[in-house]
PDB file of C-alpha atoms in Angstrom:
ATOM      1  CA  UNK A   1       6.710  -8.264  13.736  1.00 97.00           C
ATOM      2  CA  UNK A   2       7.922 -10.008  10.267  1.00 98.00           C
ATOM      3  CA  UNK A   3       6.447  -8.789   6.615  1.00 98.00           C
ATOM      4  CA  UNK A   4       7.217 -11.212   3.599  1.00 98.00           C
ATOM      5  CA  UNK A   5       7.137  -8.029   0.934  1.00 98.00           C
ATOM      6  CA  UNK A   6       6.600  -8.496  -2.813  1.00 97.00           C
ATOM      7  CA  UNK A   7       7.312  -5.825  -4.655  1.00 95.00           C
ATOM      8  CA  UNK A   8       9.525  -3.463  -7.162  1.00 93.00           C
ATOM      9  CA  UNK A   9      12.677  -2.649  -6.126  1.00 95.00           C
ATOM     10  CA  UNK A  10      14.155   0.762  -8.064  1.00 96.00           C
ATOM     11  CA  UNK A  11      17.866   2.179  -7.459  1.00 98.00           C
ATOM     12  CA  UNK A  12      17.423   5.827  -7.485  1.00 97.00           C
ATOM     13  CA  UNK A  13      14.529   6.832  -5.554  1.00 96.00           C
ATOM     14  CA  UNK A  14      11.687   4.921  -3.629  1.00 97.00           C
ATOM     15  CA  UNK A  15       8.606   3.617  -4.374  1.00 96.00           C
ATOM     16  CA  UNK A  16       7.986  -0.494  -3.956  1.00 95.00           C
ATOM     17  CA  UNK A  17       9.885  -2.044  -1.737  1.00 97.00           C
ATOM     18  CA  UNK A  18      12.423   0.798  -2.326  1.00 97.00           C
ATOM     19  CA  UNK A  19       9.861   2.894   0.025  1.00 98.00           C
ATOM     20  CA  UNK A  20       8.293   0.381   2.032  1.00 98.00           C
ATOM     21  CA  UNK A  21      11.568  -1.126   3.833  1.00 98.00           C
ATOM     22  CA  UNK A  22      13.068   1.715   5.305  1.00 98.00           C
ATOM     23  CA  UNK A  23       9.481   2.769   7.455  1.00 98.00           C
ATOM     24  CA  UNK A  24       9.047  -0.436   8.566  1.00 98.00           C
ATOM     25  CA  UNK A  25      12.310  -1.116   9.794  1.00 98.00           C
ATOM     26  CA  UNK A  26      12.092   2.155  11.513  1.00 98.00           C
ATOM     27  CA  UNK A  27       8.982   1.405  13.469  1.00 98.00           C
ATOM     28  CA  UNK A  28      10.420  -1.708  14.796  1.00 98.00           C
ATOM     29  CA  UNK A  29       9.149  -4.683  11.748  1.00 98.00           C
ATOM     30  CA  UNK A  30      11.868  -7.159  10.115  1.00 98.00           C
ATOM     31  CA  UNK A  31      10.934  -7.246   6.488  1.00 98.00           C
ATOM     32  CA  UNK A  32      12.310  -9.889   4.314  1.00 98.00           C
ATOM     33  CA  UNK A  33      11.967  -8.095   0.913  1.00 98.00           C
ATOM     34  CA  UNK A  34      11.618 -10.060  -2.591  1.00 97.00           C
ATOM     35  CA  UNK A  35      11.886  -8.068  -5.780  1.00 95.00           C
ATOM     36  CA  UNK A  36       9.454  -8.184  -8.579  1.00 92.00           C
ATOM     37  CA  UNK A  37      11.445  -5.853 -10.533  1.00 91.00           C
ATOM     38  CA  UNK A  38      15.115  -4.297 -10.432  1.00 94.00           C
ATOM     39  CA  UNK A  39      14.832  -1.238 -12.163  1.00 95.00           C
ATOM     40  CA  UNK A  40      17.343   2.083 -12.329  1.00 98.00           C
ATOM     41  CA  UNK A  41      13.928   4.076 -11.359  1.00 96.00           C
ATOM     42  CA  UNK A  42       9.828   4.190 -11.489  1.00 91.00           C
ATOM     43  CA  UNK A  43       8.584   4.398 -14.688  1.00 87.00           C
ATOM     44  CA  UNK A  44       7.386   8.032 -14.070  1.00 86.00           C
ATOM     45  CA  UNK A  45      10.180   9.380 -15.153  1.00 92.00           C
ATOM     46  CA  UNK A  46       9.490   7.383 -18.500  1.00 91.00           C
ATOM     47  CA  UNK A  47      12.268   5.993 -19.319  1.00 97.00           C
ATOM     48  CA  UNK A  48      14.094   2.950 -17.190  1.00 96.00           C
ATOM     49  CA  UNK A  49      16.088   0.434 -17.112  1.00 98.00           C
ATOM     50  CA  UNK A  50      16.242  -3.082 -15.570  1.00 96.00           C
ATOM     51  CA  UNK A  51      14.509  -6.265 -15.594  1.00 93.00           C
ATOM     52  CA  UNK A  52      11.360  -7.697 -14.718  1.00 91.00           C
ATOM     53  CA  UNK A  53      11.799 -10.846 -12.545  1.00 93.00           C
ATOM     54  CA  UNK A  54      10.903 -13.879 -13.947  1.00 95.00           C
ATOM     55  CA  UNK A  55       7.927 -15.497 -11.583  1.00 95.00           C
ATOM     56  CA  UNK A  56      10.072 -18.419 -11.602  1.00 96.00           C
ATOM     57  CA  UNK A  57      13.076 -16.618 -10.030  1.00 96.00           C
ATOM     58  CA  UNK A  58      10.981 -14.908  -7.421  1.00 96.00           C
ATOM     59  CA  UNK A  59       9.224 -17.968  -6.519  1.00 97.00           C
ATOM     60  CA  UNK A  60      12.806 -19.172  -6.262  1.00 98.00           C
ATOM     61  CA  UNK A  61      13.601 -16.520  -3.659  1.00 98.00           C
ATOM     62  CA  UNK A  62      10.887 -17.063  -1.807  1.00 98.00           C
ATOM     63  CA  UNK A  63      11.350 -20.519  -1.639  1.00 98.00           C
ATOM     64  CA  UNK A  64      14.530 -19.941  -0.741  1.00 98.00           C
ATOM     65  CA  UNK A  65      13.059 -18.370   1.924  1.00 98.00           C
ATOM     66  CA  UNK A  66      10.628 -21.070   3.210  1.00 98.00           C
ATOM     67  CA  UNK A  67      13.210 -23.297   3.575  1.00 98.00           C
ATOM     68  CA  UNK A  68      15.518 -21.488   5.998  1.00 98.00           C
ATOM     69  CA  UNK A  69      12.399 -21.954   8.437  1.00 98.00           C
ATOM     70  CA  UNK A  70      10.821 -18.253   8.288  1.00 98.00           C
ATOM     71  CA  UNK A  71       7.248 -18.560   7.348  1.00 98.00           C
ATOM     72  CA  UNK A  72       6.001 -19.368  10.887  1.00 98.00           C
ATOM     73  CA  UNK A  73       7.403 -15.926  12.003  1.00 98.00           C
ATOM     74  CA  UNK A  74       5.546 -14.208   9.037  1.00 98.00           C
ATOM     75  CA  UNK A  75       3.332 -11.735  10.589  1.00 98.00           C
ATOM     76  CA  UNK A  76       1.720 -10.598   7.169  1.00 98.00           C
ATOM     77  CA  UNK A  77       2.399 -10.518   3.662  1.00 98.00           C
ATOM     78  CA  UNK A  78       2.673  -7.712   1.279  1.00 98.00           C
ATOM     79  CA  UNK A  79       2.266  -6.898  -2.252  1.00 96.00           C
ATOM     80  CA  UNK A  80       2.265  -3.811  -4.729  1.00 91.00           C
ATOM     81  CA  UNK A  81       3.437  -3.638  -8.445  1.00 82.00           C
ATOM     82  CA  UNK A  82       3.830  -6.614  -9.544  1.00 76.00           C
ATOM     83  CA  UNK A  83       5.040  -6.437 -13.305  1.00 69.00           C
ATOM     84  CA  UNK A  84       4.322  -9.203 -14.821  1.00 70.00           C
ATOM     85  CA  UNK A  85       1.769 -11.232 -14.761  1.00 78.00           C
ATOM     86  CA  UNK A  86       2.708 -14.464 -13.319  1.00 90.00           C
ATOM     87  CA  UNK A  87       3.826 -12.415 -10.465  1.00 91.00           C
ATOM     88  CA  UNK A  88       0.357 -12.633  -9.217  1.00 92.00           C
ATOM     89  CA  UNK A  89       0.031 -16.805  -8.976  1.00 93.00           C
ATOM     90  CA  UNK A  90       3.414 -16.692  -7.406  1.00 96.00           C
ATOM     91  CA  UNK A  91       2.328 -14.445  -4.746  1.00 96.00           C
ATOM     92  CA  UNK A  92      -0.933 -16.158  -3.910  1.00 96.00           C
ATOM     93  CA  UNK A  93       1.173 -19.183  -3.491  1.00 97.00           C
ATOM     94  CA  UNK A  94       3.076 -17.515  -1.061  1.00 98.00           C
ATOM     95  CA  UNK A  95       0.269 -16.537   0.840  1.00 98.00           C
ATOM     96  CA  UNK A  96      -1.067 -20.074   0.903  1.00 98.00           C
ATOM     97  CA  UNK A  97       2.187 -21.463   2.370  1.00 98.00           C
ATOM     98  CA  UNK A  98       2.371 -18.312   4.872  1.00 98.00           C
ATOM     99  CA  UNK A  99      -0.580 -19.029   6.480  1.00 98.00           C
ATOM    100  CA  UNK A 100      -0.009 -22.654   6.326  1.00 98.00           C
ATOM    101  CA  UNK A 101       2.570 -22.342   8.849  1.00 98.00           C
ATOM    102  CA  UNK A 102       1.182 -19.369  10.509  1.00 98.00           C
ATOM    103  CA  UNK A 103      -2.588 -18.990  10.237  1.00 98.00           C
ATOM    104  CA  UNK A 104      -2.715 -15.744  12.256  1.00 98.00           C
ATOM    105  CA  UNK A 105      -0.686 -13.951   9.261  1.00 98.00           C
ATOM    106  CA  UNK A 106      -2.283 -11.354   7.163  1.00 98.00           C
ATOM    107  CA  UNK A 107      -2.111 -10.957   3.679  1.00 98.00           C
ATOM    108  CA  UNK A 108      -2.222  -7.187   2.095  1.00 98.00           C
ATOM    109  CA  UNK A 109      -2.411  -6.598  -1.255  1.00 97.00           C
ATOM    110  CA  UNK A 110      -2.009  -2.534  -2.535  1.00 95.00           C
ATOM    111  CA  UNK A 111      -3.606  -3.367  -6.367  1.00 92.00           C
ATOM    112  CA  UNK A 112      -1.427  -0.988  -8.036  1.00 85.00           C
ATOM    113  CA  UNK A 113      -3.041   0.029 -11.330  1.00 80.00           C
ATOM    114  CA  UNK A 114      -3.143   3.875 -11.956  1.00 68.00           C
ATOM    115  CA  UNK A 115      -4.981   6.977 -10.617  1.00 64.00           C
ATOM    116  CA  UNK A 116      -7.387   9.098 -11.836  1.00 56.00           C
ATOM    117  CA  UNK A 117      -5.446  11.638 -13.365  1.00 61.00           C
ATOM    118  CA  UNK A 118      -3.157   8.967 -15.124  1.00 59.00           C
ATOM    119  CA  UNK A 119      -5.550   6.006 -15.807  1.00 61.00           C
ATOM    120  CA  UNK A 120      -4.072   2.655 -15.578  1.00 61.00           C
ATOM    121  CA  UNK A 121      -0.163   2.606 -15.898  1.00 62.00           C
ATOM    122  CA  UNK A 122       0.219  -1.455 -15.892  1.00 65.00           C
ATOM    123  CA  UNK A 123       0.531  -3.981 -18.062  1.00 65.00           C
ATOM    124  CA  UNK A 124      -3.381  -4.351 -19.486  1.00 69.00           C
ATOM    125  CA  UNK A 125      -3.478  -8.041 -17.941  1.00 74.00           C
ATOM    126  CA  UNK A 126      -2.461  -6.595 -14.976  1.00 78.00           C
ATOM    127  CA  UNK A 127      -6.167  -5.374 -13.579  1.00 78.00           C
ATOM    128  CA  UNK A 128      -7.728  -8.536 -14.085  1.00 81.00           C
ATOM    129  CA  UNK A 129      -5.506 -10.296 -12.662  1.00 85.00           C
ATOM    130  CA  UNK A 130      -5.585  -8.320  -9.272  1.00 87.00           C
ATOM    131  CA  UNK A 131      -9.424  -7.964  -9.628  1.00 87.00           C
ATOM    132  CA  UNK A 132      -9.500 -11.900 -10.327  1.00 89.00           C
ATOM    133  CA  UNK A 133      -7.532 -14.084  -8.574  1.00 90.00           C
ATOM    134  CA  UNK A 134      -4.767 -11.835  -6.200  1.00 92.00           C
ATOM    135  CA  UNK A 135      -7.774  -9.320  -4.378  1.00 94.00           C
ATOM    136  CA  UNK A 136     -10.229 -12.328  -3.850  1.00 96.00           C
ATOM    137  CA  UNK A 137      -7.306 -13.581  -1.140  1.00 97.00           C
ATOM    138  CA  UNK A 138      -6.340 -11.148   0.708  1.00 98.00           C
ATOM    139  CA  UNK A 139      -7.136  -9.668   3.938  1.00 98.00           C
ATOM    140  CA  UNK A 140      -6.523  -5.927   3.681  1.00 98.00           C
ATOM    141  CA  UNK A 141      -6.394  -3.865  -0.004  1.00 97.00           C
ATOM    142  CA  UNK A 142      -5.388  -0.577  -0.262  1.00 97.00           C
ATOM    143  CA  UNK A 143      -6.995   0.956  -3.806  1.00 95.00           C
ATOM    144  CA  UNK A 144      -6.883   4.403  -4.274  1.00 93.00           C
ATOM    145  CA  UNK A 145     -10.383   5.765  -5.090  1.00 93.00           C
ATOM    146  CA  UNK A 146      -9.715   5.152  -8.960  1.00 89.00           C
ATOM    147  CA  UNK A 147      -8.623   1.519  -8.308  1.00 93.00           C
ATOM    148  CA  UNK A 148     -11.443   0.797  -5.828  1.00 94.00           C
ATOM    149  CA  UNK A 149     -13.711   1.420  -9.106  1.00 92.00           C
ATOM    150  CA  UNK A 150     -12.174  -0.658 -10.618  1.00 89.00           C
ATOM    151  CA  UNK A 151     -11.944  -3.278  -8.968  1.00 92.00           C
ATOM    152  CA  UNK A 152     -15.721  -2.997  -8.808  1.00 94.00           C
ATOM    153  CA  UNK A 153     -17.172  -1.649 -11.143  1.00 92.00           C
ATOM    154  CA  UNK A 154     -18.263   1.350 -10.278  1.00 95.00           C
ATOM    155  CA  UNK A 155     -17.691   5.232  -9.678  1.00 93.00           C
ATOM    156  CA  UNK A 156     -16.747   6.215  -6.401  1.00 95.00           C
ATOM    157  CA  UNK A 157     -17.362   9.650  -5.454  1.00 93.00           C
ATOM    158  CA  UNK A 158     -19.327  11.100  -2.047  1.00 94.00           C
ATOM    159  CA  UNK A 159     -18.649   9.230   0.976  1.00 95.00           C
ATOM    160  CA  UNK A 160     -22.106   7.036   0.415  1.00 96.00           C
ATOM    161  CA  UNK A 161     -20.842   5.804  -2.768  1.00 96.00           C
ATOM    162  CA  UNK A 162     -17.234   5.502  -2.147  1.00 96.00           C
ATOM    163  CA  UNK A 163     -19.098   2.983   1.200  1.00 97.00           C
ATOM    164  CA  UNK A 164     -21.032   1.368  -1.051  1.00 97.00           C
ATOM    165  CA  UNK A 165     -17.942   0.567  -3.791  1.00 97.00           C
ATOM    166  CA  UNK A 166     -15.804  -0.409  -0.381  1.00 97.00           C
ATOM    167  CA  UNK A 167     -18.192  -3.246   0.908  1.00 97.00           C
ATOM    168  CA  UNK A 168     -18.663  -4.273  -2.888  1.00 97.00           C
ATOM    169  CA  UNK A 169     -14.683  -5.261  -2.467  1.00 97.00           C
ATOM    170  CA  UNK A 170     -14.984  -6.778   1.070  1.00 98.00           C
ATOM    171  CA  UNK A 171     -17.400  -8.798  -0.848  1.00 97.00           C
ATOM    172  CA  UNK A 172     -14.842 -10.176  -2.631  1.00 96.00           C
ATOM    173  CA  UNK A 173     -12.634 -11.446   0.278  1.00 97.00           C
ATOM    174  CA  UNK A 174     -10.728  -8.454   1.857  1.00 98.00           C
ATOM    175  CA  UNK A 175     -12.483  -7.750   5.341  1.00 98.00           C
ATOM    176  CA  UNK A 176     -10.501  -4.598   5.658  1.00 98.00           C
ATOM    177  CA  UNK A 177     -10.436  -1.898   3.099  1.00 98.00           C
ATOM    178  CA  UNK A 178      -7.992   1.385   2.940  1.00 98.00           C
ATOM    179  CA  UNK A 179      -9.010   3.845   0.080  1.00 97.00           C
ATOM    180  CA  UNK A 180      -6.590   6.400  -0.519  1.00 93.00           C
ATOM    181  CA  UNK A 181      -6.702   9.747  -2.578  1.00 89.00           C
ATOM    182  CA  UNK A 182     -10.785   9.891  -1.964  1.00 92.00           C
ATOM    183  CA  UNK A 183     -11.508  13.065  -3.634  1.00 91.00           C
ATOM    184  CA  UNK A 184     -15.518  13.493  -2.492  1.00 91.00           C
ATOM    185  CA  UNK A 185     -16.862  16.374  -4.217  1.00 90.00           C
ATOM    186  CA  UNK A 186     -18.100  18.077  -1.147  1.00 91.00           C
ATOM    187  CA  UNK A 187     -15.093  18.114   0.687  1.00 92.00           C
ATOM    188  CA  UNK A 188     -13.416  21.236   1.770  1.00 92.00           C
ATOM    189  CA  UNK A 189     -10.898  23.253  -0.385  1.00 93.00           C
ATOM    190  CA  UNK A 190      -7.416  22.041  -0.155  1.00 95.00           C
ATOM    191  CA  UNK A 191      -8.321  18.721   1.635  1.00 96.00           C
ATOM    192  CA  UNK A 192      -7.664  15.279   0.493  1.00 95.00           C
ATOM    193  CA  UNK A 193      -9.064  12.152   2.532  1.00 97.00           C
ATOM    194  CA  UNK A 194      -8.571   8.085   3.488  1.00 97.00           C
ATOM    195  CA  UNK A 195     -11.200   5.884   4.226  1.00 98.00           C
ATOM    196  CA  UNK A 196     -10.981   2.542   6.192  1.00 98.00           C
ATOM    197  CA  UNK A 197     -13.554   0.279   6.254  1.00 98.00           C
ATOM    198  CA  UNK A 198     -13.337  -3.245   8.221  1.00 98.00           C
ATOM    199  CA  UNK A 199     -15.749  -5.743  10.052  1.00 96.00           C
ATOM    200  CA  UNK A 200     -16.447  -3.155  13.130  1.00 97.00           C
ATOM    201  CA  UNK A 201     -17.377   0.451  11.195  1.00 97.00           C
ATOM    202  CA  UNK A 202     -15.867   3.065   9.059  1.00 98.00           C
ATOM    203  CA  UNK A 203     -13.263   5.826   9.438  1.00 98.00           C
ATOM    204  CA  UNK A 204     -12.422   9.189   7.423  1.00 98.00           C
ATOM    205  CA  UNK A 205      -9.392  11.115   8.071  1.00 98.00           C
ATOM    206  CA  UNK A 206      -8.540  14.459   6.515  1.00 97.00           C
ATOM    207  CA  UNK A 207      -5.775  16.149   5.604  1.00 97.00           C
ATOM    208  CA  UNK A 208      -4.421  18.989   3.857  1.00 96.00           C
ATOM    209  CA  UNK A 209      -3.978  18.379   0.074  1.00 94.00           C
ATOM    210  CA  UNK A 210      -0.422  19.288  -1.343  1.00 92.00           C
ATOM    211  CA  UNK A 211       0.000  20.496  -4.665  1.00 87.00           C
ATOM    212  CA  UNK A 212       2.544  17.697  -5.694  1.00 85.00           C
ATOM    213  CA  UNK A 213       2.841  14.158  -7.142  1.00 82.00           C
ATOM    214  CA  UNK A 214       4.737  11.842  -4.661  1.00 87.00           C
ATOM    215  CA  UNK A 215       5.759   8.584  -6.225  1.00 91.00           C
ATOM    216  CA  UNK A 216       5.911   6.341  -4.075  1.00 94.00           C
ATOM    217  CA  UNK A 217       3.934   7.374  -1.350  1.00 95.00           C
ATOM    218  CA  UNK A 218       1.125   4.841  -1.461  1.00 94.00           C
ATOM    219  CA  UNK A 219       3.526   2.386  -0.800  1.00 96.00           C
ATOM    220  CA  UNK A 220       4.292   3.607   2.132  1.00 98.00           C
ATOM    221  CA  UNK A 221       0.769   4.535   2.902  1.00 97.00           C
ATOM    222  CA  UNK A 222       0.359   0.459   2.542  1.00 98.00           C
ATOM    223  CA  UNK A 223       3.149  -0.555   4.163  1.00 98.00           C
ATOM    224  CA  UNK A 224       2.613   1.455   7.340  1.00 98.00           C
ATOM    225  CA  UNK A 225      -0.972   0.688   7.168  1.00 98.00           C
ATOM    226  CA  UNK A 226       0.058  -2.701   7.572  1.00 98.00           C
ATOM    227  CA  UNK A 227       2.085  -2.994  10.215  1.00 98.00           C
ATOM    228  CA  UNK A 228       0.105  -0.730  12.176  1.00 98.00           C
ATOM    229  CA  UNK A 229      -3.005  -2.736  11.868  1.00 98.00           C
ATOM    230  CA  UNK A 230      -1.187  -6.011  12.469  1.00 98.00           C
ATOM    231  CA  UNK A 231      -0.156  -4.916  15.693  1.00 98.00           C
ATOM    232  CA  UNK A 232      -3.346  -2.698  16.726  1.00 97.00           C
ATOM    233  CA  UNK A 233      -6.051  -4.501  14.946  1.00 97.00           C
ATOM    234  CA  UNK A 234      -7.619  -0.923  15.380  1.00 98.00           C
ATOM    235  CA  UNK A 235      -8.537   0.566  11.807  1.00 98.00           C
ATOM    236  CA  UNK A 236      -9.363   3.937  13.443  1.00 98.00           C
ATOM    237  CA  UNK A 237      -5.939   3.920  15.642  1.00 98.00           C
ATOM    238  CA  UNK A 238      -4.180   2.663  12.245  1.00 98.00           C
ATOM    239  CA  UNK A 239      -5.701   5.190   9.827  1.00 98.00           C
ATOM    240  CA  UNK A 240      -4.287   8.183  12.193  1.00 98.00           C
ATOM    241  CA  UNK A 241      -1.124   6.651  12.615  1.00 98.00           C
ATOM    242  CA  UNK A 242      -0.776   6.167   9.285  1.00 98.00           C
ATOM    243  CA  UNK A 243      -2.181   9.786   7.871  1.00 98.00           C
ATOM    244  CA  UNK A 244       0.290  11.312  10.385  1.00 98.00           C
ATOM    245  CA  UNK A 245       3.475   9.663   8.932  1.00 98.00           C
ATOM    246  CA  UNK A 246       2.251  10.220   5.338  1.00 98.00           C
ATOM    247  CA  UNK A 247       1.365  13.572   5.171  1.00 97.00           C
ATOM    248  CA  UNK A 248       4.274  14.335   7.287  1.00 98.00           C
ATOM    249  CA  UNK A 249       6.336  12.451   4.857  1.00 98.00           C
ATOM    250  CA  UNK A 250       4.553  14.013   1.580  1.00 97.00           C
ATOM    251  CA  UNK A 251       5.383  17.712   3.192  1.00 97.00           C
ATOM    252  CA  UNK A 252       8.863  17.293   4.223  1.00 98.00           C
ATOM    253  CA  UNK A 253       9.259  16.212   0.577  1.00 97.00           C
ATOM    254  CA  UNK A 254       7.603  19.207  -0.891  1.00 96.00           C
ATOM    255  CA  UNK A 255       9.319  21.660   1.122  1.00 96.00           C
ATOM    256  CA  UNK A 256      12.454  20.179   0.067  1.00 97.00           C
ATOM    257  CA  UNK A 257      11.704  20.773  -3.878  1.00 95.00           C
ATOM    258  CA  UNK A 258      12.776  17.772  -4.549  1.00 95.00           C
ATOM    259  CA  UNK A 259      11.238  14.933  -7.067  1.00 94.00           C
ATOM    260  CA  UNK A 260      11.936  11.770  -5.079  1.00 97.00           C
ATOM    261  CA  UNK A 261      10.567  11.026  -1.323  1.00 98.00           C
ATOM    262  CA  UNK A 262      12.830  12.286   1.182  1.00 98.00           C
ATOM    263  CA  UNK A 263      12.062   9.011   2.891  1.00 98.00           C
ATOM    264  CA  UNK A 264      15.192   9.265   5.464  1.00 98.00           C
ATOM    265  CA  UNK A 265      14.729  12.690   6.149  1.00 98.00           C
ATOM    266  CA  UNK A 266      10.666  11.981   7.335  1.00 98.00           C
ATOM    267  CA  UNK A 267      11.971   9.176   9.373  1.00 98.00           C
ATOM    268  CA  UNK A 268      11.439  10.197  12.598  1.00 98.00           C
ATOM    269  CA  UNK A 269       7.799  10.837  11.574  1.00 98.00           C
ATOM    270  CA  UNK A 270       7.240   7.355  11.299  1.00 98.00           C
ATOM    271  CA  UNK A 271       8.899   6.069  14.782  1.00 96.00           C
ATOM    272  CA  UNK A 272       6.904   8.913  16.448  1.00 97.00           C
ATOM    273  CA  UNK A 273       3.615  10.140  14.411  1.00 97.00           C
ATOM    274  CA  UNK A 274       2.227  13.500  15.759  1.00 97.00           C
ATOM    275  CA  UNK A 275      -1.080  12.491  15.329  1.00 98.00           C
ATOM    276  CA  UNK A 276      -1.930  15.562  14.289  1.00 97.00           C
ATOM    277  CA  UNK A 277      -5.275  13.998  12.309  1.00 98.00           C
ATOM    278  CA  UNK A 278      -8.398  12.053  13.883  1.00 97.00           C
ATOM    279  CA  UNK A 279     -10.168   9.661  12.054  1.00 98.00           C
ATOM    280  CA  UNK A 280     -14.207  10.396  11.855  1.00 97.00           C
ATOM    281  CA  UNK A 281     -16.414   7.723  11.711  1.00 98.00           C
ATOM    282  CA  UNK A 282     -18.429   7.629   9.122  1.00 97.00           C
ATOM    283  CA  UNK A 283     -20.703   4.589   9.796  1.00 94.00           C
TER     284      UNK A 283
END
C-alpha cells in the first residue's frame, strides 16, 4: 500500500505527518509525505517556530512527485492541518490527479479544527474551507465529535444524534465517517468512544478514557484508520484495529509521564494490535 500524506511536519514531537509516518511504515504502507508546515513543535505548547509552506511550494512537491510516475501506485490520500488556506485547493488538486491515474484510490481528509474543550485552534478561514470545498471530496473524514458539528451544523451528543450529524456529512460526499472523542452523555464513567459509519451500518467501540491530552493522537487515529480500511474495506474490522493501537499508544504515553507521544515506544502495538476492544453495532 502507498499514502500521498499532506500534512504538518514538527521537529520535536509528533503530531501531522510527524505522527502519521512512523505507524504506517510500521504496518507495512510506503508513505510519500509532503509538508504543509515545518515547524520546531505543535502550537500547543504556544509558542513555535517555522514556516508555513507556501501552496505554491507544496504543489511544487507534489508535482514533483507526479512526475517521477507515482500516482498510479497511490493507494489513498491523506490530509490533516493544513495551515493556510490555499493548502486546501492544492490538496483537492491532488486528489483529482490521484484518482486520475488510479481511480481505486481513496481520499481521507481528518478536518482538523479544534475540540470541545479548546474550540477551534485554526486559522478562522480554515473551517469553511474544509466544510466547503476539501470535505465535499473526500471519501473518508475523521471529525472529532466537536468538528462533526461543525461541519454540520449541529450538536452531537447521544448516539441518535451523533447518527444523525454523521449521515448529515456523508451527505456531503464522504461515504465513510470516523468520529472520534464521542463523549455521549450516557456512557459509562471513565469511557470514551469512536463511531464509524459507512454505506453497510454503524460501529461503536469503547474504551477506557485517560486523564491526559495527547497531541497528536488523532493523527494517528486517521492515519491508521486509513490504511486499515484501504486494505480491509471492513469499518467494523478497522475501527478495532485502530482503537487497539490508539489506546495502546495513548497509555504507554501516559505511563511514561511524558508530554509528547511515545510513538516508537507503542510501535509494536501497531504491527500487532491486541484487539483488546470490539466494535458494537449500533445500526
Amino acid at each position: 500500500m502507498r499514502v500521498l500524506s499532506i500534512q504538518s511536519a514538527v521537529a520535536h514531537g509528533h503530531v501531522g505527518n510527524s505522527a502519521a509516518v512512523f505507524p504506517l511504515q510500521r504496518i507495512g504502507v510506503e508513505v510519500v509525505p509532503v509538508p504543509t508546515v515545518n515547524f520546531s513543535n505543535h502550537t500547543g505548547y504556544g509558542a513555535w517556530r517555522g514556516p508555513l509552506i507556501a501552496p505554491a511550494d507544496v504543489a511544487e512537491i507534489i508535482l514533483g512527485v507526479e512526475e517521477r510516475g507515482v500516482f498510479p501506485r497511490i493507494d489513498a490520500v491523506l490530509s490533516g492541518y493544513q495551515g493556510g488556506v490555499g493548502i486546501g485547493d492544492v490538496i483537492v488538486d491532488a486528489v483529482r490527479r490521484v484518482k486520475a491515474a488510479n481511480p481505486a484510490a481513496l481520499y481521507a481528509c481528518d478536518p482538523v479544527m479544534g475540540n470541545a474543550k479548546s474550540g477551534c485552534f485554526v486559522a478562522p478561514e480554515i473551517p469553511a474551507l474544509l466544510r466547503d470545498r476539501v470535505v465535499p471530496v473526500a471519501d473518508i473524514i475523521t471529525p472529532n465529535q466537536f468538528e462533526l458539528g461543525f461541519l454540520t451544523g449541529t450538536e452531537p451528543a447521544s448516539i441518535e444524534s451523533t447518527l444523525a450529524s454523521a449521515d448529515l456529512a456523508r451527505a456531503m460526499g464522504p461515504a465513510t465517517v470516523l468520529v472520534t472523542s464521542v463523549e455521549r452523555p450516557d456512557r459509562a464513567e471513565g469511557t470514551i468512544e469512536m463511531l464509524v459509519v459507512d454505506d453497510t451500518g454503524a460501529w461503536l467501540v469503547t474504551t477506557p478514557h485517560l486523564p491526559f491530552k495527547a497531541n497528536g493522537s488523532g493523527d494517528v487515529t486517521a492515519a491508521l484508520f486509513t490504511a486499515h480500511y484501504v486494505a480491509t474495506r471492513d469499518a467494523a474490522v478497522s475501527l478495532e484495529r485502530t482503537a487497539s493501537s490508539v489506546f495502546d499508544l495513548i497509555e504507554t504515553t501516559y505511563r511514561s509521564g511524558e508530554r509528547e507521544l511515545q510513538l516508537i515506544e507503542a510501535q509494536d502495538f501497531y504491527a500487532t494490535p491486541r484487539m483488546q476492544f470490539t466494535a458494537r453495532r449500533v445500526r
